[in-house]
PDB file of N, CA and C in Angstrom:
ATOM      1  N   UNK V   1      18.126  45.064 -24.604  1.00 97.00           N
ATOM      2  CA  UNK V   1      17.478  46.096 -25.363  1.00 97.00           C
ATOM      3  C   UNK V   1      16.015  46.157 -24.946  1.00 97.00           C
ATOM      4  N   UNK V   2      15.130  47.262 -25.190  1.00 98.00           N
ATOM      5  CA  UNK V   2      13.822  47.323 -24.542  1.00 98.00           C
ATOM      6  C   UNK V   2      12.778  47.253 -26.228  1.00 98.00           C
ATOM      7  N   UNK V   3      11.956  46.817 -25.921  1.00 98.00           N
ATOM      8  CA  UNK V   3      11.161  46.543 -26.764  1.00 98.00           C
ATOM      9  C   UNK V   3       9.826  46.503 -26.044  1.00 98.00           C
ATOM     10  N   UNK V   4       8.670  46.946 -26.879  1.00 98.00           N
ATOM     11  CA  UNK V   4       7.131  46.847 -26.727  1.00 98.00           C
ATOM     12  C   UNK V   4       6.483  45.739 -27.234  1.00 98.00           C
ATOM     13  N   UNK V   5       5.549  45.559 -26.337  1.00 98.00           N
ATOM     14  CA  UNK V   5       4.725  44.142 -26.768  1.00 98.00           C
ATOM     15  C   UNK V   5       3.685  44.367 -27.171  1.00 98.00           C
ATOM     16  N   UNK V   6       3.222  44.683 -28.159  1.00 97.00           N
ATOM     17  CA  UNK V   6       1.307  45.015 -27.985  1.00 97.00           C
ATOM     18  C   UNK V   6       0.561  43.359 -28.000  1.00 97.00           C
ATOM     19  N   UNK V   7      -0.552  43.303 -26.766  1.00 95.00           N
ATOM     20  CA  UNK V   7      -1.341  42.010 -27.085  1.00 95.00           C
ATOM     21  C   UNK V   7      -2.969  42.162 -27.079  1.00 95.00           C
ATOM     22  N   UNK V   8      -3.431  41.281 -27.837  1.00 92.00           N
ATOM     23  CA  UNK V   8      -4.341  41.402 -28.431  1.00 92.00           C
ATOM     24  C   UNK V   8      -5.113  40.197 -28.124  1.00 92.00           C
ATOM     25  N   UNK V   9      -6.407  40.077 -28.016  1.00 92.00           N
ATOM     26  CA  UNK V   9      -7.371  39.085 -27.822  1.00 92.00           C
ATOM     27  C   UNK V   9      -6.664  38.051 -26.369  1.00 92.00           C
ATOM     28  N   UNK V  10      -6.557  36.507 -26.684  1.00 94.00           N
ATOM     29  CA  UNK V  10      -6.469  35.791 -25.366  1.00 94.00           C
ATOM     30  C   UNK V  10      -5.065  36.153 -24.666  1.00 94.00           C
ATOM     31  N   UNK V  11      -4.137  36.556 -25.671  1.00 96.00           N
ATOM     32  CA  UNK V  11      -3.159  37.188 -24.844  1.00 96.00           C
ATOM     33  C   UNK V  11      -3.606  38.556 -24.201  1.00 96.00           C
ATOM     34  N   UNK V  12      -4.078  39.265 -24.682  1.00 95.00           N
ATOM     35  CA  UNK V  12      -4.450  40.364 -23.460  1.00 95.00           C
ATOM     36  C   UNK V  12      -5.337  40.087 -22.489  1.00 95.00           C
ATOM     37  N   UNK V  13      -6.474  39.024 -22.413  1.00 95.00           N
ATOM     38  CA  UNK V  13      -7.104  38.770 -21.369  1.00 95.00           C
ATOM     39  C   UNK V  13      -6.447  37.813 -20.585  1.00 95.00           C
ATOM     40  N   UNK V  14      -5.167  36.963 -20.526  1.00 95.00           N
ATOM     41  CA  UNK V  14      -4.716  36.685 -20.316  1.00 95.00           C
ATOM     42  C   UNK V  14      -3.763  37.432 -19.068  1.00 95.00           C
ATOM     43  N   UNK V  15      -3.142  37.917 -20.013  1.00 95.00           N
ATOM     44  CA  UNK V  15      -1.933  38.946 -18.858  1.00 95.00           C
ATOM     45  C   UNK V  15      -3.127  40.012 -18.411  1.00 95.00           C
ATOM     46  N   UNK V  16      -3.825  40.511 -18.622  1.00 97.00           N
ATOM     47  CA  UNK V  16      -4.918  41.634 -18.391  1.00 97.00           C
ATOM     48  C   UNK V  16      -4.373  43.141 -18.587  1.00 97.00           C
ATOM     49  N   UNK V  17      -3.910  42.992 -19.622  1.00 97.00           N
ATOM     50  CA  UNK V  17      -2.444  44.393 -20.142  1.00 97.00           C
ATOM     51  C   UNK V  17      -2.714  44.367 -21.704  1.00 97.00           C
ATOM     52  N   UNK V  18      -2.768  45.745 -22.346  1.00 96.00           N
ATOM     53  CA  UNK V  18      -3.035  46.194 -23.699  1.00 96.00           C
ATOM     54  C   UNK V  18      -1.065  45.677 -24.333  1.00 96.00           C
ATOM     55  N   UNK V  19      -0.396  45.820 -22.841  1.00 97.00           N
ATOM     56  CA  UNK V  19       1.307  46.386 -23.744  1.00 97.00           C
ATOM     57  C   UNK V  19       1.769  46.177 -22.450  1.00 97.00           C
ATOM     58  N   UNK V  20       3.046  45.564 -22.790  1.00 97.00           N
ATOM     59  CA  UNK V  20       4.452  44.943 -22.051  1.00 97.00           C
ATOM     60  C   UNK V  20       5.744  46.065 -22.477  1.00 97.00           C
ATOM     61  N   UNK V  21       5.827  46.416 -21.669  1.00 98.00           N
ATOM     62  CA  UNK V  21       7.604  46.787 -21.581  1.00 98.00           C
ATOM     63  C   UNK V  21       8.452  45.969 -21.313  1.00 98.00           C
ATOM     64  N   UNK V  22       9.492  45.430 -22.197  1.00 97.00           N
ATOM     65  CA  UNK V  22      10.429  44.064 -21.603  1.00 97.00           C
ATOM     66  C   UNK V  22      11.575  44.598 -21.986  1.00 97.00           C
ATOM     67  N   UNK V  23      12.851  43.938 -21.187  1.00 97.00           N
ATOM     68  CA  UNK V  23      13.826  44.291 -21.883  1.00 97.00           C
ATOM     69  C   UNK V  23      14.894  42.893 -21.943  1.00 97.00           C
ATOM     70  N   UNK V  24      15.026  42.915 -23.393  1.00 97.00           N
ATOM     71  CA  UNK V  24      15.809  41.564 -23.988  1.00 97.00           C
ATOM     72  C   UNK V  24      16.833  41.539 -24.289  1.00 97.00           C
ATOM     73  N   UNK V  25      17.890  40.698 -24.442  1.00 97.00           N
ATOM     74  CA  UNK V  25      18.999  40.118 -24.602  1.00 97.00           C
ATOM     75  C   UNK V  25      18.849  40.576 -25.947  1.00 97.00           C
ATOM     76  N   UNK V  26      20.172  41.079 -26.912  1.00 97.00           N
ATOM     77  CA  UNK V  26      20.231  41.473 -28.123  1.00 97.00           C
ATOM     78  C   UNK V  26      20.633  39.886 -28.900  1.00 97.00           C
ATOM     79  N   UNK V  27      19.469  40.107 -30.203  1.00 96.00           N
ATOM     80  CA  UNK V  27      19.833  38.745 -30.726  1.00 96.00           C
ATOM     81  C   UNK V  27      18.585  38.316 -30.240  1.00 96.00           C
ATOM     82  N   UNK V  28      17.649  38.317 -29.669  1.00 98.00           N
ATOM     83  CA  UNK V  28      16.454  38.342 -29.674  1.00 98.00           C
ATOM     84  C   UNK V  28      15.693  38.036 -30.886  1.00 98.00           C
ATOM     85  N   UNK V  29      14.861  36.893 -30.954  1.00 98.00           N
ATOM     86  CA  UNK V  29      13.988  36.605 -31.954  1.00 98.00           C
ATOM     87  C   UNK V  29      12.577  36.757 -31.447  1.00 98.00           C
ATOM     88  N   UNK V  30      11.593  37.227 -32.493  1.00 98.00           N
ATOM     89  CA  UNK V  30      10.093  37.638 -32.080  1.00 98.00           C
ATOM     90  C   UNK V  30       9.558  36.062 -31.605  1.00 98.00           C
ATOM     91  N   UNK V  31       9.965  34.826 -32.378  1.00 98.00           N
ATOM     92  CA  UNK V  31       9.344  33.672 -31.210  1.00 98.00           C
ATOM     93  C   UNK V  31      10.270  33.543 -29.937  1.00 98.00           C
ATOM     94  N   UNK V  32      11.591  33.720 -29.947  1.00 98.00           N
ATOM     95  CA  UNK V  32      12.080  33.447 -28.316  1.00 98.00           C
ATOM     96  C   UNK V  32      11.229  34.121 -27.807  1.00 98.00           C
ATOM     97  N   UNK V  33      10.981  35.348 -27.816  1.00 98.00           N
ATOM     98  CA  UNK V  33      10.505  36.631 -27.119  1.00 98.00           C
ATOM     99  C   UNK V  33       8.791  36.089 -26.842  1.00 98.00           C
ATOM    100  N   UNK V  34       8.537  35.221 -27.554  1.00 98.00           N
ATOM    101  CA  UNK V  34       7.138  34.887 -27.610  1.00 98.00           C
ATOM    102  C   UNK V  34       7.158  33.286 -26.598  1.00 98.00           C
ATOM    103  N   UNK V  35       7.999  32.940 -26.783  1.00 98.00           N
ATOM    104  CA  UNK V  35       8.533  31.511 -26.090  1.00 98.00           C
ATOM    105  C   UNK V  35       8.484  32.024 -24.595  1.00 98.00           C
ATOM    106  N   UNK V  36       9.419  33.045 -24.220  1.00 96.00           N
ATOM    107  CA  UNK V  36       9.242  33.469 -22.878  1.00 96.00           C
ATOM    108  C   UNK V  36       8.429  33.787 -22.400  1.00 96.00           C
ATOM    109  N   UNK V  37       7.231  34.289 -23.020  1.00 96.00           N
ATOM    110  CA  UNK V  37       6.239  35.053 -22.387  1.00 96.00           C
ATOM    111  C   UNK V  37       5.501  33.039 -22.062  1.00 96.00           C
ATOM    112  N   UNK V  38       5.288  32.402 -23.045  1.00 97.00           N
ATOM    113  CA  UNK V  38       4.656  31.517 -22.748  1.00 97.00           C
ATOM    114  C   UNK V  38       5.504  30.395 -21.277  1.00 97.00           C
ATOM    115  N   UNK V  39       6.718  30.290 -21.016  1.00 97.00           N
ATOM    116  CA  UNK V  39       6.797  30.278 -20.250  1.00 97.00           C
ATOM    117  C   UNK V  39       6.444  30.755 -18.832  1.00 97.00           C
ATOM    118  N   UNK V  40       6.357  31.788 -18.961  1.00 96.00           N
ATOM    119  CA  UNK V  40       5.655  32.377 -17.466  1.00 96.00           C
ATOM    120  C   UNK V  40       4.043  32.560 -17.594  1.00 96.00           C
ATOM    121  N   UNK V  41       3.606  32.019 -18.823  1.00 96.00           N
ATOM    122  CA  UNK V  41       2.098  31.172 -18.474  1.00 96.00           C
ATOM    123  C   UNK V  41       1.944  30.138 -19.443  1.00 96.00           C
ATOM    124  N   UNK V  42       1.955  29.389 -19.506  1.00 97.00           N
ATOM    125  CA  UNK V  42       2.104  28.168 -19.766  1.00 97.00           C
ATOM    126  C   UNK V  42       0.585  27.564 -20.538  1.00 97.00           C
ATOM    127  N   UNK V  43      -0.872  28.360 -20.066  1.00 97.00           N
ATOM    128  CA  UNK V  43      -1.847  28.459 -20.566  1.00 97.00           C
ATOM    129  C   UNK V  43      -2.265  28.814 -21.792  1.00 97.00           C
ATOM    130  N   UNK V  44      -1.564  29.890 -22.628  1.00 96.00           N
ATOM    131  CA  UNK V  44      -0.932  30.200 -23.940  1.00 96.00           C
ATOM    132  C   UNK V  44      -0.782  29.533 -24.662  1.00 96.00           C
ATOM    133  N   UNK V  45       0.023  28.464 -24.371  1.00 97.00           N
ATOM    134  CA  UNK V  45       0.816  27.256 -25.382  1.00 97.00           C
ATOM    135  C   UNK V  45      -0.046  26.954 -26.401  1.00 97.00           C
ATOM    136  N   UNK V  46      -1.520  26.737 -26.589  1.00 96.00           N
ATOM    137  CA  UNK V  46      -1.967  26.288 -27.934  1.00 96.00           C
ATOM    138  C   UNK V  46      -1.956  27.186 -28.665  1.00 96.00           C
ATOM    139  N   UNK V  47      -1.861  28.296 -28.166  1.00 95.00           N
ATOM    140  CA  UNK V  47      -2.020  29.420 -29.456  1.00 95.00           C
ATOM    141  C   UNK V  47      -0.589  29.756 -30.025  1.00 95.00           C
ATOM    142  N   UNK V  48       0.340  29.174 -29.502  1.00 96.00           N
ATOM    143  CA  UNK V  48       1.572  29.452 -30.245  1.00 96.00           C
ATOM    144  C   UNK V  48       1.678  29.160 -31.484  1.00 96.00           C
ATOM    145  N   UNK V  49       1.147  28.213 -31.936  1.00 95.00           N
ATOM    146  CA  UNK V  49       1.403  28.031 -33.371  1.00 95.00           C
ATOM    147  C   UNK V  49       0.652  28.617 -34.455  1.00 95.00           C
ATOM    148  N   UNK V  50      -0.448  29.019 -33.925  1.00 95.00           N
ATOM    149  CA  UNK V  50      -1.657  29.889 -34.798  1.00 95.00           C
ATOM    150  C   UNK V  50      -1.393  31.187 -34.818  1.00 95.00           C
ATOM    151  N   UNK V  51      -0.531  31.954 -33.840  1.00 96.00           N
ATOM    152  CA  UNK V  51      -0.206  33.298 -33.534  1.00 96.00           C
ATOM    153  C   UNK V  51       0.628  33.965 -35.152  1.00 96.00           C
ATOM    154  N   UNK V  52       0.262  35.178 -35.170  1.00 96.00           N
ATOM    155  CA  UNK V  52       1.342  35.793 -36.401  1.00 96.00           C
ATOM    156  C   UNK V  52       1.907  36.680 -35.612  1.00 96.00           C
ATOM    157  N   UNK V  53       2.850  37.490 -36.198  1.00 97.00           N
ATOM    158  CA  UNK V  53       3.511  38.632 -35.857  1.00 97.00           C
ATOM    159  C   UNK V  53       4.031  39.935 -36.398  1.00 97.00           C
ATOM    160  N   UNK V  54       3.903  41.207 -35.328  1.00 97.00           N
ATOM    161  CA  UNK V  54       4.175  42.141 -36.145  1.00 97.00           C
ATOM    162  C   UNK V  54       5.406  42.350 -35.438  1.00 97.00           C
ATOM    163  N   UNK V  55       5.928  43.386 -36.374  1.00 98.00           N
ATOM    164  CA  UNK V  55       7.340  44.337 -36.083  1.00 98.00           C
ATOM    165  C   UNK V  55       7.356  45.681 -36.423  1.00 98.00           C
ATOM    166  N   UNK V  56       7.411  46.649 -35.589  1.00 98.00           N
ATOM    167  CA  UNK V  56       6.814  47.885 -36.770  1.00 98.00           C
ATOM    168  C   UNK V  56       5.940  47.828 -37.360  1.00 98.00           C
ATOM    169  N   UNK V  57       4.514  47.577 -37.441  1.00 95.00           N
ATOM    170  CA  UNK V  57       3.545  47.834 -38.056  1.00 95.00           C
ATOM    171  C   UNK V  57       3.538  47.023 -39.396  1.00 95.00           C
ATOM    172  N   UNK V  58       4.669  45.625 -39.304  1.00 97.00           N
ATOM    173  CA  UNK V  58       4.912  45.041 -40.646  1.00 97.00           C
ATOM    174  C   UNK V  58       4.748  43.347 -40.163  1.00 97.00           C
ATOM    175  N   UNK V  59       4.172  42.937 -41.105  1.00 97.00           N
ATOM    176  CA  UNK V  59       4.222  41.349 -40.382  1.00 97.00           C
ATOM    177  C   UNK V  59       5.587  40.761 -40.692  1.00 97.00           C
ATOM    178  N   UNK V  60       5.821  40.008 -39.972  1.00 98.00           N
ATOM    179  CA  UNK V  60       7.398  39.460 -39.793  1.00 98.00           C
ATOM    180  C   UNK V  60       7.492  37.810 -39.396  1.00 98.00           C
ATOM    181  N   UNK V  61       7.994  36.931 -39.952  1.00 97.00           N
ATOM    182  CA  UNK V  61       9.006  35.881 -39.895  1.00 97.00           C
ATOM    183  C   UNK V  61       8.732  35.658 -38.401  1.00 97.00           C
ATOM    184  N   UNK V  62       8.735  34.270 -37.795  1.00 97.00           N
ATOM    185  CA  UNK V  62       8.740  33.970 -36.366  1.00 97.00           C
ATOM    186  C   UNK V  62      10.351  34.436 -35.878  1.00 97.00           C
ATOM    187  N   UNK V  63      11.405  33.979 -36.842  1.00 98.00           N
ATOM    188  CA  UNK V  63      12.719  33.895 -36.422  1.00 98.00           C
ATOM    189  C   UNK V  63      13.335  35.427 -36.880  1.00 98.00           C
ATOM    190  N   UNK V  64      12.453  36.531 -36.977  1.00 98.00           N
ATOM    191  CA  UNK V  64      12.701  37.891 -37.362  1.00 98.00           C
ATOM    192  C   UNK V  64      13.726  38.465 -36.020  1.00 98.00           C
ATOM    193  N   UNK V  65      14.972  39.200 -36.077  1.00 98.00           N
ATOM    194  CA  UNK V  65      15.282  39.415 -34.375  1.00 98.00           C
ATOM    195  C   UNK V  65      14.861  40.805 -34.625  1.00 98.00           C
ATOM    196  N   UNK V  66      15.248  40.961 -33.158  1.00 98.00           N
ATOM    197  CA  UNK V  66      14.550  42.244 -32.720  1.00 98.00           C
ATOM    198  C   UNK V  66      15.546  43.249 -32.663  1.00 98.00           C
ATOM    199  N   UNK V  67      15.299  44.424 -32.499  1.00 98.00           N
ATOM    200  CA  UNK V  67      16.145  45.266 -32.417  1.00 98.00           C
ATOM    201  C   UNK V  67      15.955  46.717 -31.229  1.00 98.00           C
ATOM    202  N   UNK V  68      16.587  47.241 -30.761  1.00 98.00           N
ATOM    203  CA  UNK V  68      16.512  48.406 -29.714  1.00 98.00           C
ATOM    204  C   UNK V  68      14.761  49.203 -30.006  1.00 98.00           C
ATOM    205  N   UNK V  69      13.941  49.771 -29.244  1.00 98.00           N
ATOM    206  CA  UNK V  69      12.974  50.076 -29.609  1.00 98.00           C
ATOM    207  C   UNK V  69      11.380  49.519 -30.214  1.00 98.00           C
ATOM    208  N   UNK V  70      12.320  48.424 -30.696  1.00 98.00           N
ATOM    209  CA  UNK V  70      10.523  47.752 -31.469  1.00 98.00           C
ATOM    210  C   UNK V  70       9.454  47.671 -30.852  1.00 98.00           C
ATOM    211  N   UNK V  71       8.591  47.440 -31.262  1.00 98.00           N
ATOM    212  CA  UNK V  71       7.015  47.504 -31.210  1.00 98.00           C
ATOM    213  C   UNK V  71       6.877  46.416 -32.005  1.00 98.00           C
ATOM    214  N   UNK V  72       6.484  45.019 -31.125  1.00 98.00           N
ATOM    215  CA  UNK V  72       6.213  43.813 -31.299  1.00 98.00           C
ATOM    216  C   UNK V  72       4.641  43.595 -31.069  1.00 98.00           C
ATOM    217  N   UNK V  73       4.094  42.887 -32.326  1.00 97.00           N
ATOM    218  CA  UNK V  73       2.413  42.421 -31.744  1.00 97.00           C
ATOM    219  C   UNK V  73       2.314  40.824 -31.850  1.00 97.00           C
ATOM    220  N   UNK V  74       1.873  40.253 -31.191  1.00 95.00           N
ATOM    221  CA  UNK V  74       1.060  38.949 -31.209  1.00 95.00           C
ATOM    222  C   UNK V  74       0.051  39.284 -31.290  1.00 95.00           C
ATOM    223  N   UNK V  75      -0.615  38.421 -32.725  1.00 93.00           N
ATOM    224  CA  UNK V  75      -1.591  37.966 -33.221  1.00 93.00           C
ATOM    225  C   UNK V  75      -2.347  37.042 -33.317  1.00 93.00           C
ATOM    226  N   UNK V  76      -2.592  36.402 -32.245  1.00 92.00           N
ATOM    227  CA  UNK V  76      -3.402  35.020 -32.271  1.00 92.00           C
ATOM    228  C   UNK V  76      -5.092  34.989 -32.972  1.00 92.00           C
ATOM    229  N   UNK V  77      -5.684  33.853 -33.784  1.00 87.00           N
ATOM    230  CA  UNK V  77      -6.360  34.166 -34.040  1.00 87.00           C
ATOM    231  C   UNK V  77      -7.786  34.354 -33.384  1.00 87.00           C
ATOM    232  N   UNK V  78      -8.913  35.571 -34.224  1.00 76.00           N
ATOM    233  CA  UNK V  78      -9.798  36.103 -33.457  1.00 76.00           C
ATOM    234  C   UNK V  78     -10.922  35.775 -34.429  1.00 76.00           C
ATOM    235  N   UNK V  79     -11.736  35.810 -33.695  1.00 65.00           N
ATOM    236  CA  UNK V  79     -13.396  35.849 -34.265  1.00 65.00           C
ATOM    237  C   UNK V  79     -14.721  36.787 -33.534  1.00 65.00           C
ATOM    238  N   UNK V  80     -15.596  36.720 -34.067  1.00 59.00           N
ATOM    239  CA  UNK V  80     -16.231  37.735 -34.010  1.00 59.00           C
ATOM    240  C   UNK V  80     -17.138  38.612 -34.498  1.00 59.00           C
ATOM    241  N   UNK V  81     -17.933  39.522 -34.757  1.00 53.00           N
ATOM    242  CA  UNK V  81     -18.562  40.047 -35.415  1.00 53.00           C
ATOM    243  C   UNK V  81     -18.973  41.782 -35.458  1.00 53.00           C
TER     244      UNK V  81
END
């Protein structure tokens, strides 16, 4: 199924991308989906546990699955002024 990624703060300077097009295995959970990305950078990893998540414009459960279409955000935390 295809799903959107929006990323935000060290994940977007990271990948150097506002938004991911991916397409996932149905049964998909917003942390697998977040697990993979940290696999293919591996630099990420501390912020996994501080990260929240959206689904639709709604915050959601790590183990939330995904479904055809979504619009997924990682939220790691930010500071600033």
């Amino acid at each position: 199924m295809n799903v959107t990624v929006k990323l935000f703060a060290i994940y977007q300077e990271t990948l150097g991308t506002e938004e991911l097009a991916l397409n996932v295995p149905d049964g998909t959970s917003v942390i697998a989906l977040l697990d993979s990305l940290l696999a293919k950078h591996p630099e990420l990893k501390p912020w996994r546990e501080l990260t929240r998540f959206g689904q639709n414009l709604t915050f959601v459960d790590p183990e939330t699955l995904l479904q055809e279409g979504d619009e997924v955000v990682f939220i790691p935390p930010v500071s600033g002024g």
